[in-house]
Coordinates of N, CA, C and O in Angstrom, one line a residue:
M11 N 5.9 -9.1 -2.7 CA 5.5 -10.4 -3.2 C 4.7 -10.3 -4.2 O 4.5 -11.2 -5.3
I12 N 3.3 -9.5 -3.8 CA 2.1 -10.0 -4.7 C 2.4 -9.1 -5.8 O 1.7 -9.6 -6.8
G13 N 2.9 -8.0 -5.8 CA 3.2 -7.0 -7.0 C 4.0 -7.9 -8.0 O 3.6 -8.0 -9.2
Y14 N 5.0 -8.8 -7.3 CA 6.2 -9.4 -8.6 C 5.4 -10.5 -9.1 O 5.7 -10.6 -10.5
L15 N 4.5 -11.0 -8.4 CA 3.8 -12.3 -8.9 C 2.9 -12.0 -10.1 O 2.9 -12.6 -11.1
G16 N 1.7 -10.6 -9.6 CA 1.2 -9.9 -10.8 C 2.0 -9.6 -11.8 O 1.5 -10.2 -13.0
E17 N 3.2 -9.1 -11.7 CA 3.9 -8.7 -13.2 C 4.5 -9.7 -14.0 O 4.4 -10.1 -15.0
I18 N 4.8 -10.7 -13.4 CA 5.3 -12.4 -13.7 C 4.2 -12.9 -14.4 O 4.1 -13.4 -15.7
A19 N 2.9 -12.8 -14.0 CA 1.9 -13.7 -14.5 C 1.3 -12.8 -16.1 O 1.2 -13.3 -16.9
I20 N 1.4 -11.6 -15.9 CA 0.8 -10.7 -16.7 C 2.1 -11.0 -18.0 O 1.7 -10.8 -19.0
Q21 N 3.3 -10.7 -17.9 CA 4.3 -10.7 -18.9 C 4.2 -12.2 -19.4 O 4.3 -12.4 -20.5
N22 N 4.2 -13.1 -18.5 CA 3.8 -14.7 -19.4 C 2.7 -14.7 -20.1 O 2.6 -15.0 -21.1
Y23 N 1.5 -13.9 -19.9 CA 0.3 -14.0 -20.3 C 0.6 -13.3 -21.8 O 0.1 -13.9 -22.7
L24 N 1.2 -12.0 -21.6 CA 1.5 -11.5 -22.9 C 2.5 -12.0 -23.9 O 2.3 -11.9 -25.1
G25 N 3.2 -12.8 -23.3 CA 4.3 -13.5 -24.3 C 5.6 -13.1 -24.4 O 5.6 -12.1 -23.9
A26 N 6.4 -13.5 -25.5 CA 7.8 -13.1 -25.5 C 7.6 -11.5 -26.0 O 8.8 -10.8 -25.8
R27 N 6.9 -11.0 -26.6 CA 6.8 -9.4 -27.0 C 7.0 -8.6 -25.6 O 7.1 -7.4 -25.9
A28 N 6.4 -8.9 -24.5 CA 6.3 -8.3 -23.2 C 7.6 -8.4 -22.7 O 8.4 -9.5 -22.5
R29 N 8.3 -7.0 -22.6 CA 9.4 -7.0 -21.9 C 9.4 -6.3 -20.4 O 8.8 -5.2 -20.4
Y30 N 10.2 -6.9 -19.3 CA 10.1 -6.4 -18.3 C 11.0 -5.1 -17.8 O 12.3 -5.5 -18.6
V31 N 10.9 -4.0 -17.6 CA 11.5 -2.8 -17.4 C 11.3 -2.6 -15.8 O 11.8 -1.3 -15.7
G32 N 10.5 -3.3 -15.2 CA 10.5 -2.5 -13.6 C 11.5 -2.3 -13.0 O 11.7 -1.6 -11.9
D33 N 12.6 -3.0 -13.3 CA 14.0 -2.9 -12.5 C 15.0 -1.4 -12.9 O 15.5 -1.1 -12.4
K34 N 14.2 -0.9 -14.0 CA 15.0 0.4 -14.6 C 14.0 1.6 -14.6 O 14.5 2.7 -14.6
E35 N 12.5 1.3 -14.7 CA 11.6 2.2 -15.0 C 10.9 2.2 -13.7 O 10.4 1.3 -13.1
F36 N 10.2 3.4 -13.4 CA 9.5 3.5 -12.0 C 8.0 4.1 -12.5 O 7.3 4.3 -11.5
T37 N 8.0 4.1 -13.7 CA 6.4 4.7 -14.1 C 5.6 3.5 -14.6 O 4.7 3.8 -14.8
H38 N 6.3 2.3 -15.0 CA 5.5 0.9 -15.7 C 6.6 0.1 -15.5 O 7.8 0.0 -15.0
D39 N 5.8 -1.3 -15.5 CA 6.6 -2.7 -15.3 C 6.8 -3.0 -16.7 O 7.8 -4.0 -16.6
L40 N 6.2 -3.2 -17.5 CA 6.3 -4.0 -18.8 C 6.2 -3.0 -19.9 O 5.4 -2.0 -20.0
V41 N 6.8 -3.3 -21.1 CA 6.6 -2.6 -22.4 C 6.2 -4.0 -23.3 O 6.8 -4.9 -23.6
Y42 N 5.1 -3.6 -24.2 CA 4.3 -4.7 -25.1 C 4.1 -3.9 -26.0 O 2.9 -2.9 -26.2
K43 N 4.8 -4.1 -27.6 CA 3.9 -3.3 -28.5 C 4.0 -1.7 -28.4 O 3.2 -0.9 -28.8
K44 N 5.2 -1.2 -27.9 CA 5.5 0.1 -27.6 C 4.6 0.7 -26.5 O 4.4 1.8 -26.2
Q45 N 3.5 0.0 -25.8 CA 2.8 0.1 -24.9 C 3.4 0.1 -23.6 O 3.8 -0.9 -23.0
R46 N 3.2 1.2 -22.5 CA 4.1 1.2 -21.6 C 2.8 0.7 -20.4 O 1.9 1.4 -20.2
I47 N 3.2 -0.6 -19.8 CA 2.2 -1.0 -19.0 C 2.5 -1.0 -17.1 O 3.7 -1.6 -17.0
E48 N 1.8 -0.5 -16.7 CA 1.8 -0.6 -15.2 C 1.0 -1.6 -14.6 O -0.2 -2.0 -14.9
V49 N 1.3 -2.3 -13.9 CA 0.8 -3.9 -13.5 C 0.4 -3.3 -11.9 O 1.1 -3.0 -11.1
K50 N -0.8 -3.2 -11.4 CA -1.5 -3.3 -10.1 C -1.9 -4.6 -9.6 O -2.7 -5.3 -10.1
S51 N -1.5 -5.1 -8.2 CA -2.0 -6.2 -8.0 C -2.5 -6.3 -6.5 O -1.8 -5.2 -5.6
K52 N -3.3 -6.9 -6.0 CA -3.9 -6.9 -4.8 C -4.0 -8.6 -4.4 O -4.3 -9.1 -5.2
M53 N -4.0 -8.8 -3.1 CA -4.2 -10.3 -2.4 C -5.5 -10.6 -2.4 O -6.5 -9.5 -2.0
C54 N -6.1 -11.8 -2.6 CA -7.4 -12.1 -2.2 C -7.3 -13.7 -1.8 O -6.5 -14.2 -1.9
I55 N -8.6 -13.8 -1.2 CA -8.8 -15.3 -0.7 C -9.2 -16.2 -1.5 O -8.8 -17.4 -1.6
R56 N -9.9 -15.8 -2.4 CA -10.7 -16.7 -3.6 C -10.9 -15.8 -4.8 O -10.4 -14.7 -4.9
R57 N -11.4 -16.5 -5.8 CA -11.4 -15.6 -7.2 C -12.4 -14.4 -6.8 O -13.4 -14.2 -6.1
P58 N -11.8 -13.6 -7.6 CA -12.4 -12.1 -7.3 C -13.6 -12.1 -7.9 O -14.1 -12.4 -9.3
D59 N -14.7 -11.6 -7.4 CA -16.3 -11.2 -7.8 C -15.9 -9.9 -8.6 O -15.2 -9.1 -8.5
P60 N -16.9 -9.9 -9.7 CA -17.0 -8.7 -10.7 C -17.0 -7.4 -9.9 O -16.6 -6.1 -10.2
E61 N -17.6 -7.1 -8.7 CA -17.7 -6.0 -8.1 C -16.6 -5.7 -7.2 O -16.6 -4.6 -6.6
Y62 N -15.6 -6.5 -7.2 CA -14.4 -6.1 -6.4 C -13.7 -5.1 -7.3 O -14.2 -4.8 -8.3
I63 N -12.7 -4.2 -6.7 CA -12.1 -3.1 -7.2 C -10.8 -3.5 -7.8 O -10.0 -4.1 -7.3
A64 N -10.5 -2.4 -9.1 CA -9.0 -2.3 -9.4 C -8.8 -1.0 -8.6 O -9.4 0.0 -8.7
F65 N -7.7 -1.2 -8.1 CA -7.2 0.4 -7.4 C -5.8 0.6 -7.6 O -4.7 -0.2 -8.0
V66 N -5.6 2.0 -7.8 CA -4.2 2.5 -8.3 C -4.0 3.5 -7.1 O -4.9 4.6 -7.0
N67 N -3.2 3.1 -6.3 CA -3.0 4.3 -5.1 C -2.1 5.5 -5.6 O -1.6 5.6 -6.6
G68 N -2.4 6.7 -5.2 CA -1.9 7.9 -5.2 C -2.7 9.1 -4.6 O -3.7 8.8 -4.3
R69 N -2.3 10.1 -5.1 CA -3.0 11.5 -4.5 C -3.9 11.9 -5.5 O -3.7 11.5 -6.8
R70 N -4.8 12.8 -5.2 CA -5.9 13.1 -6.0 C -5.2 14.1 -7.2 O -4.3 14.8 -6.7
G71 N -5.6 13.8 -8.3 CA -5.1 14.8 -9.6 C -3.7 14.3 -9.8 O -3.0 15.0 -10.8
M72 N -3.3 13.3 -9.8 CA -2.0 12.8 -10.1 C -1.9 12.3 -11.7 O -3.1 12.1 -12.1
E73 N -0.7 12.2 -12.0 CA -0.9 11.8 -13.5 C 0.1 11.1 -14.0 O 1.4 11.7 -14.2
P74 N -0.1 10.0 -14.1 CA 1.0 8.8 -14.3 C 1.6 8.7 -15.6 O 0.9 9.1 -16.7
D75 N 2.7 8.5 -15.8 CA 3.5 8.3 -16.9 C 3.7 6.9 -17.5 O 4.7 6.1 -17.6
N76 N 2.3 6.4 -17.7 CA 2.4 4.9 -18.5 C 1.3 5.3 -19.3 O 0.2 6.0 -19.5
D77 N 1.0 4.1 -20.0 CA -0.4 4.1 -21.2 C -1.5 2.9 -21.1 O -2.3 3.4 -21.1
I78 N -1.1 2.2 -19.9 CA -1.9 1.1 -19.7 C -2.0 0.8 -18.2 O -0.9 0.4 -17.8
Y79 N -3.1 0.4 -17.7 CA -3.2 -0.2 -16.6 C -3.6 -1.9 -16.5 O -4.6 -2.2 -17.2
F80 N -2.8 -2.7 -16.1 CA -3.1 -4.1 -16.0 C -3.6 -4.5 -14.5 O -2.6 -4.0 -13.5
F81 N -4.5 -5.1 -14.3 CA -4.9 -5.4 -12.9 C -4.6 -6.9 -12.4 O -5.5 -7.9 -13.3
S82 N -4.4 -7.5 -11.3 CA -4.2 -8.6 -11.1 C -4.7 -9.0 -9.7 O -4.6 -8.1 -8.9
R83 N -5.1 -10.4 -9.1 CA -5.3 -10.6 -7.9 C -4.8 -11.7 -7.7 O -4.7 -13.0 -8.2
V84 N -3.8 -12.0 -6.2 CA -3.0 -13.1 -6.3 C -3.6 -13.6 -5.0 O -3.9 -12.8 -4.1
R85 N -3.8 -15.0 -5.0 CA -4.5 -15.6 -4.0 C -3.4 -15.5 -2.6 O -2.4 -15.7 -3.1
Q86 N -4.3 -15.5 -1.4 CA -3.4 -15.6 -0.3 C -2.3 -16.7 -0.4 O -1.1 -16.3 0.3
D87 N -2.7 -17.7 -0.9 CA -1.7 -18.9 -0.7 C -0.7 -18.9 -1.9 O 0.2 -19.7 -1.8
Y88 N -0.9 -17.9 -2.8 CA 0.5 -17.5 -3.8 C 0.1 -18.9 -4.7 O 1.2 -19.1 -5.8
R89 N -0.9 -19.8 -4.8 CA -0.9 -20.8 -5.6 C -1.5 -20.2 -7.0 O -1.7 -21.1 -7.8
R90 N -2.2 -19.0 -7.1 CA -2.9 -18.7 -8.3 C -3.0 -17.1 -8.6 O -2.8 -16.4 -7.4
V91 N -2.7 -16.7 -9.6 CA -2.9 -15.2 -10.1 C -4.0 -15.0 -10.8 O -3.9 -16.1 -12.0
Y92 N -4.9 -14.3 -10.6 CA -6.3 -14.0 -11.7 C -5.4 -12.8 -12.3 O -5.6 -11.8 -11.7
I93 N -5.9 -12.6 -13.6 CA -5.4 -11.4 -14.4 C -6.9 -11.0 -14.9 O -7.6 -11.7 -15.5
V94 N -7.0 -9.9 -14.1 CA -8.9 -9.7 -14.2 C -9.1 -8.5 -15.2 O -10.5 -8.5 -15.3
G95 N -8.2 -7.8 -15.8 CA -8.7 -6.9 -16.9 C -7.6 -5.9 -16.9 O -6.7 -5.8 -16.1
W96 N -8.0 -5.0 -17.6 CA -7.0 -3.6 -18.0 C -7.8 -2.4 -18.6 O -8.9 -2.8 -19.1
L97 N -7.2 -1.3 -18.4 CA -8.1 -0.1 -19.0 C -6.7 0.9 -19.6 O -5.6 0.9 -18.6
P98 N -7.0 1.8 -20.5 CA -6.0 2.9 -21.2 C -5.8 3.5 -19.9 O -7.1 3.8 -19.0
T99 N -4.8 4.2 -19.4 CA -4.6 5.1 -18.2 C -5.5 6.3 -18.1 O -6.3 6.3 -17.1
S100 N -5.6 7.0 -19.1 CA -6.7 8.0 -19.1 C -8.1 7.2 -19.0 O -9.0 8.1 -18.4
T101 N -8.6 6.5 -19.6 CA -9.9 5.9 -19.4 C -9.9 5.3 -18.0 O -11.0 6.1 -17.4
F102 N -9.0 4.7 -17.2 CA -9.0 4.6 -15.9 C -9.4 5.8 -14.9 O -10.2 5.7 -14.1
F103 N -8.6 7.0 -15.2 CA -8.9 8.3 -14.4 C -10.1 8.7 -14.9 O -10.8 9.3 -13.9
D104 N -10.9 8.8 -15.9 CA -11.9 9.3 -16.5 C -12.7 8.7 -15.6 O -13.8 9.2 -15.5
E105 N -12.9 7.4 -15.2 CA -13.9 6.4 -15.0 C -14.0 6.1 -13.2 O -14.8 5.8 -12.8
A106 N -12.7 6.5 -12.8 CA -12.4 6.3 -11.4 C -12.9 6.9 -10.4 O -13.3 8.4 -10.5
T107 N -13.1 6.5 -9.2 CA -13.6 7.2 -8.0 C -12.3 7.3 -7.3 O -11.9 6.3 -6.5
F108 N -12.3 8.7 -6.4 CA -11.0 8.4 -5.9 C -11.9 8.4 -4.0 O -12.6 8.8 -3.9
Y109 N -10.5 7.7 -3.3 CA -10.9 7.5 -2.2 C -9.8 8.1 -1.4 O -8.7 7.6 -1.4
G110 N -10.0 9.1 -0.2 CA -8.8 9.2 0.6 C -8.5 8.2 1.8 O -9.4 7.5 1.8
E111 N -7.4 8.2 2.3 CA -6.9 7.6 3.4 C -7.8 7.4 4.5 O -8.1 8.6 4.9
G112 N -8.3 6.3 5.0 CA -9.6 6.2 6.0 C -10.9 6.6 5.6 O -11.3 6.4 6.5
E113 N -10.9 6.6 4.2 CA -12.2 6.7 3.7 C -13.1 5.4 3.6 O -12.2 4.3 3.3
Y114 N -14.2 5.2 3.6 CA -15.2 3.6 3.3 C -15.7 3.9 2.0 O -16.3 4.9 1.9
D115 N -16.1 2.7 1.4 CA -16.7 3.2 -0.2 C -18.2 2.4 0.4 O -18.4 2.1 1.7
K116 N -19.3 2.3 -0.6 CA -20.4 1.7 -0.1 C -20.5 0.6 0.4 O -21.8 -0.1 0.8
H117 N -19.4 -0.4 0.0 CA -19.6 -1.7 0.3 C -18.9 -1.8 2.0 O -18.9 -2.9 2.6
G118 N -18.5 -0.9 2.4 CA -17.9 -0.7 3.7 C -16.1 -1.0 3.8 O -15.6 -1.3 4.7
Y119 N -15.7 -0.9 2.6 CA -14.3 -1.4 2.3 C -13.6 0.1 3.0 O -13.7 1.1 2.4
H120 N -12.4 -0.4 4.0 CA -11.6 0.6 4.4 C -10.7 1.1 3.9 O -9.5 -0.1 3.4
F121 N -10.1 2.1 3.0 CA -8.8 2.4 2.3 C -8.0 2.9 3.2 O -7.9 4.0 4.0
L122 N -6.7 2.2 3.2 CA -5.7 2.5 3.9 C -4.8 3.2 3.3 O -3.7 4.0 4.2
L123 N -4.8 3.4 1.9 CA -3.9 4.2 1.1 C -4.9 5.3 0.4 O -6.2 4.8 -0.1
S124 N -5.0 6.1 0.1 CA -5.6 7.1 -0.8 C -5.2 6.7 -2.2 O -4.4 6.0 -2.6
G125 N -6.4 6.7 -3.2 CA -6.3 6.2 -4.7 C -7.7 6.1 -5.2 O -8.5 6.4 -4.8
Y126 N -7.5 5.4 -6.3 CA -8.4 5.4 -7.3 C -9.0 4.1 -7.5 O -8.0 3.2 -7.6
T127 N -10.4 4.2 -7.6 CA -11.0 2.5 -7.9 C -11.7 2.6 -9.1 O -12.6 3.5 -9.5
V128 N -12.0 1.4 -9.8 CA -13.0 1.3 -10.7 C -13.5 -0.5 -10.6 O -12.5 -1.1 -10.3
P129 N -14.7 -0.8 -10.2 CA -15.2 -2.0 -10.4 C -14.3 -2.7 -11.7 O -14.2 -2.6 -12.6
I130 N -13.8 -4.0 -11.1 CA -13.5 -5.1 -12.1 C -14.3 -5.2 -13.2 O -13.9 -5.4 -14.4
S131 N -15.6 -5.3 -13.0 CA -16.7 -5.6 -14.0 C -16.4 -4.5 -15.2 O -17.1 -4.7 -16.5
E132 N -16.0 -3.4 -15.0 CA -16.0 -2.2 -16.0 C -14.2 -2.3 -16.5 O -14.3 -1.6 -17.3
L133 N -13.6 -3.0 -16.4 CA -12.3 -3.5 -17.1 C -12.5 -4.0 -18.4 O -13.4 -4.9 -18.3
N134 N -11.7 -3.8 -19.1 CA -11.4 -4.6 -20.5 C -11.0 -6.0 -19.9 O -10.0 -6.2 -19.3
A135 N -11.4 -7.0 -20.8 CA -11.4 -8.3 -20.6 C -9.5 -8.5 -21.0 O -9.3 -8.0 -22.0
P136 N -8.8 -9.0 -20.5 CA -7.2 -9.5 -20.9 C -7.4 -9.9 -22.2 O -6.3 -9.6 -22.8
K137 N -8.0 -10.7 -22.7 CA -7.8 -11.3 -24.3 C -8.2 -10.0 -25.3 O -7.3 -10.0 -26.3
D138 N -8.6 -9.3 -24.9 CA -9.0 -8.1 -25.9 C -7.7 -7.2 -25.9 O -7.5 -6.5 -27.0
F139 N -6.9 -7.2 -25.0 CA -5.4 -6.3 -25.1 C -4.8 -6.9 -26.1 O -4.1 -6.1 -27.1
K140 N -4.5 -8.1 -26.0 CA -3.8 -8.9 -27.0 C -4.2 -8.8 -28.6 O -3.6 -8.7 -29.7
K141 N -5.5 -8.7 -28.7 CA -6.2 -8.2 -29.9 C -5.7 -6.7 -30.4 O -5.6 -6.6 -31.7
S142 N -5.2 -5.6 -29.7 CA -5.1 -4.4 -30.0 C -3.9 -4.4 -30.6 O -2.8 -5.0 -30.7

């Protein structure tokens, strides 16, 4: 449910030119101006702080087949979706820190899945994507 709400929110934000393909493609959720967008969403209790992380689960050395990652946070009561930013896929992996399953970050966050993180503060603003 969290993932679908993030996808819907980002598709609505991007407008009529954003086409949902997540039911046919398994590498990305949306296509916008020929850019293949994968949406990643996490649950939150309140507005996300800039030091919160954007997370892409997967193994070390993974090579996703998409162009852009868009990130959102869905409030636990499902009443609000925060679109927190985006990065080109290659930039995300160049800047990301990998954490293995069971590891902790410097803030004490326990990773239940292996994956890559970038602080939300280092993402591009959503409005900047529409300009490109």
